[in-house]
mmCIF file of C-alpha atoms in Angstrom:
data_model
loop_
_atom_site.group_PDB
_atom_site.id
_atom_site.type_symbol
_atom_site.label_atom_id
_atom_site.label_comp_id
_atom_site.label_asym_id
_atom_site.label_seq_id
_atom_site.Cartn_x
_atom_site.Cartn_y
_atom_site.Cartn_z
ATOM 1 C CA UNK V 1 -224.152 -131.337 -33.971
ATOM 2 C CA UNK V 2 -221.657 -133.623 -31.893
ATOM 3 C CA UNK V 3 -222.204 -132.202 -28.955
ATOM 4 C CA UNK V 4 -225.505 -133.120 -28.631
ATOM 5 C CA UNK V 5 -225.031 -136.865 -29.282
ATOM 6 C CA UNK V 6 -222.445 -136.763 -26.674
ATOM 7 C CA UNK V 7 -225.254 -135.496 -24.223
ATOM 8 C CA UNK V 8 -227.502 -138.082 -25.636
ATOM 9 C CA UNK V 9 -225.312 -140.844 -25.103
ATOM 10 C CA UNK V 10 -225.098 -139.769 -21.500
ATOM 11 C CA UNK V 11 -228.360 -139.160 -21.177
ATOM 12 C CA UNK V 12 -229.288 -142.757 -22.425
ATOM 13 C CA UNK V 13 -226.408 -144.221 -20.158
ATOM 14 C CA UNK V 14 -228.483 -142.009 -17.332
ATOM 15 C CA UNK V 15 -231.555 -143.899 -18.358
ATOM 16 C CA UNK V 16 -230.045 -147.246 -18.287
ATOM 17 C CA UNK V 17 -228.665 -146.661 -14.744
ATOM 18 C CA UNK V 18 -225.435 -146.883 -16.181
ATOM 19 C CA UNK V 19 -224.329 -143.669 -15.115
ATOM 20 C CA UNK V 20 -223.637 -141.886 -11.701
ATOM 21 C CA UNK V 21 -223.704 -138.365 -10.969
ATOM 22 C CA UNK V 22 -222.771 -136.175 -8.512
ATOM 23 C CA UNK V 23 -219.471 -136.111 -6.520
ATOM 24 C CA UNK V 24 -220.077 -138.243 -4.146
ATOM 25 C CA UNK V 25 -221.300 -141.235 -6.024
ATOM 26 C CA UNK V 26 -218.640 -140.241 -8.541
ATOM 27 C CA UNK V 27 -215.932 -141.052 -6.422
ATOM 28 C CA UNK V 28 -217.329 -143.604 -4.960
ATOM 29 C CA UNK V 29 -217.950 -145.780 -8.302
ATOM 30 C CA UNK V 30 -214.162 -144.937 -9.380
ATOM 31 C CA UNK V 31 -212.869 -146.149 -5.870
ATOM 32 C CA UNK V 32 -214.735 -149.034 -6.183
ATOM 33 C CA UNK V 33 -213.310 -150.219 -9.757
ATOM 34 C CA UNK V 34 -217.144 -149.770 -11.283
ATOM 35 C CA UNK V 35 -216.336 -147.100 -13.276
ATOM 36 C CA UNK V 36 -215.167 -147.031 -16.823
ATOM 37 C CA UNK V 37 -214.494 -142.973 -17.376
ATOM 38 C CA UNK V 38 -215.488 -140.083 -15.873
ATOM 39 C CA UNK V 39 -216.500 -136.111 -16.680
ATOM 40 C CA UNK V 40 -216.498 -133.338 -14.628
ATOM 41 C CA UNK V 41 -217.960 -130.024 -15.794
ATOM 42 C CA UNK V 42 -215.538 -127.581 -17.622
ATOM 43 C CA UNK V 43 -216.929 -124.918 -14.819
ATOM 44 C CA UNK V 44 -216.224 -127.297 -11.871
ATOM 45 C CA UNK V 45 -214.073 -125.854 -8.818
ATOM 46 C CA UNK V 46 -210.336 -126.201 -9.254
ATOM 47 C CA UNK V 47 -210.549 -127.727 -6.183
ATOM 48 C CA UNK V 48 -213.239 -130.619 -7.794
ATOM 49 C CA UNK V 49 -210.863 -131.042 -11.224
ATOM 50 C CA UNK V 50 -207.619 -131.317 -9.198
ATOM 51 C CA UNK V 51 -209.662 -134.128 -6.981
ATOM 52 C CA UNK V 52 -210.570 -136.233 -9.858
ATOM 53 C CA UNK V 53 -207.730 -135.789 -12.295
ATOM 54 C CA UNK V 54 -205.772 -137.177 -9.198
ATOM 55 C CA UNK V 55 -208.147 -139.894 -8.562
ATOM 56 C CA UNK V 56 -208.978 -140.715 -12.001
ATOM 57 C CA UNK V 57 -204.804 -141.244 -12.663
ATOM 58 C CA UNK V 58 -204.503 -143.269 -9.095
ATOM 59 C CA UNK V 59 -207.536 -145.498 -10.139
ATOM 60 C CA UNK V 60 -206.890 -145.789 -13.961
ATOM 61 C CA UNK V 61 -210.032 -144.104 -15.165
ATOM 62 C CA UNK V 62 -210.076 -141.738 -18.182
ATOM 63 C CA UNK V 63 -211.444 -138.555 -17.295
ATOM 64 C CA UNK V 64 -212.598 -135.611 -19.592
ATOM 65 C CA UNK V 65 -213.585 -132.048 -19.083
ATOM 66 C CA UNK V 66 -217.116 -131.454 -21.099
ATOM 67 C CA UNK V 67 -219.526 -128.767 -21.254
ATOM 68 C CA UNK V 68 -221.001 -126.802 -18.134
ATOM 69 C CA UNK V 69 -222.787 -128.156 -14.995
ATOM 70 C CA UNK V 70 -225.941 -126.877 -15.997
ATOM 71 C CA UNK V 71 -225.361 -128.821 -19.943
ATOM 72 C CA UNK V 72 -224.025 -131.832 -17.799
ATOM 73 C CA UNK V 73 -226.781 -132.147 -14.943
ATOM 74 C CA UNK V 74 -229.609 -131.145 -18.280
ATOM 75 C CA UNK V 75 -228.422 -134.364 -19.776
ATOM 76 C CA UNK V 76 -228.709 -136.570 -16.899
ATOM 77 C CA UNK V 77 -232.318 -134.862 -16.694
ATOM 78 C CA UNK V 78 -231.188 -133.339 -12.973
ATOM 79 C CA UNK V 79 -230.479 -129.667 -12.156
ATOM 80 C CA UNK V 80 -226.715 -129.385 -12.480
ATOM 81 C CA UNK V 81 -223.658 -131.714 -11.905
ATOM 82 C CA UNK V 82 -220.222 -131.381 -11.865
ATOM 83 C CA UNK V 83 -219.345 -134.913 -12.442
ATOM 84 C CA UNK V 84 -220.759 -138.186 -13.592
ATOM 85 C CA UNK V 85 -219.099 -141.593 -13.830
ATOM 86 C CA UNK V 86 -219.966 -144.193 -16.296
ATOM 87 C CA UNK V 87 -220.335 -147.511 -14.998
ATOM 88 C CA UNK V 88 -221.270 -149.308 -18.797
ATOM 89 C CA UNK V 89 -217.910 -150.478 -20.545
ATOM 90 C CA UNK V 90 -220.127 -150.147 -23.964
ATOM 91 C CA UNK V 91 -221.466 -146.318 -23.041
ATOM 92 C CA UNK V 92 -218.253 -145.735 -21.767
ATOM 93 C CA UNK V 93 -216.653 -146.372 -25.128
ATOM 94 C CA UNK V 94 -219.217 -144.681 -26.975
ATOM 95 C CA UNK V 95 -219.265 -141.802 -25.096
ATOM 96 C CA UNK V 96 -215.013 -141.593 -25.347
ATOM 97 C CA UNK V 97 -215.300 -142.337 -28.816
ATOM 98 C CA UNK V 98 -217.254 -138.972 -29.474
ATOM 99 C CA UNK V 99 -215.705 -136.374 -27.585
ATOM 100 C CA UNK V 100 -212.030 -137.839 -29.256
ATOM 101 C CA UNK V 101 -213.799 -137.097 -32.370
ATOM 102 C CA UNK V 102 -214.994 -134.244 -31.077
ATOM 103 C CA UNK V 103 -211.841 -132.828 -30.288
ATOM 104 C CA UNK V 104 -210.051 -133.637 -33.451
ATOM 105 C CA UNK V 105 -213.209 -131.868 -35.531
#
């Protein structure tokens, strides 16, 4: 299934410590210029998707909408997390590559 490659490329990026999670260190990787894309959990506050959309557009960072925070967090092996931010140019393309597909399947 796609989906779970997707999560597995995360989860490796994760492993590397190419990958942030959480809000805070979201942001703060995407302010800094460190991160190549971003996803925030399709059940994240309105308040949390209106917060990074805007960022993400001010900054120049793609940002996607994928799976649930429990799904998201699961993959990162943590609890739950709204958003993540990939700081790998090679995991980032990877992991952009496959949800495009994803969403053309």
């Amino acid at each position: 299934m796609k989906r779970d490659n997707i999560l597995s490329m995360i989860g490796l990026a994760t492993k590397a410590g190419k990958a942030v999670s959480g809000e805070f260190m979201s942001e703060k990787m995407i302010k800094a210029g460190r991160a190549f894309m971003a996803i925030v959990a399709e059940d994240a506050s309105d308040n949390t998707k209106k917060r990074f959309c805007d960022m993400c557009q001010y900054y120049q960072v793609p940002l996607y909408f994928y799976v649930d925070k429990v799904t998201l967090g699961h993959a990162m092996g943590k609890e739950f997390r709204a958003s993540l931010a990939v700081t790998d140019a090679g995991f980032a393309k990877e992991i952009i590559k496959r949800i495009e597909l994803q969403s053309k399947a």
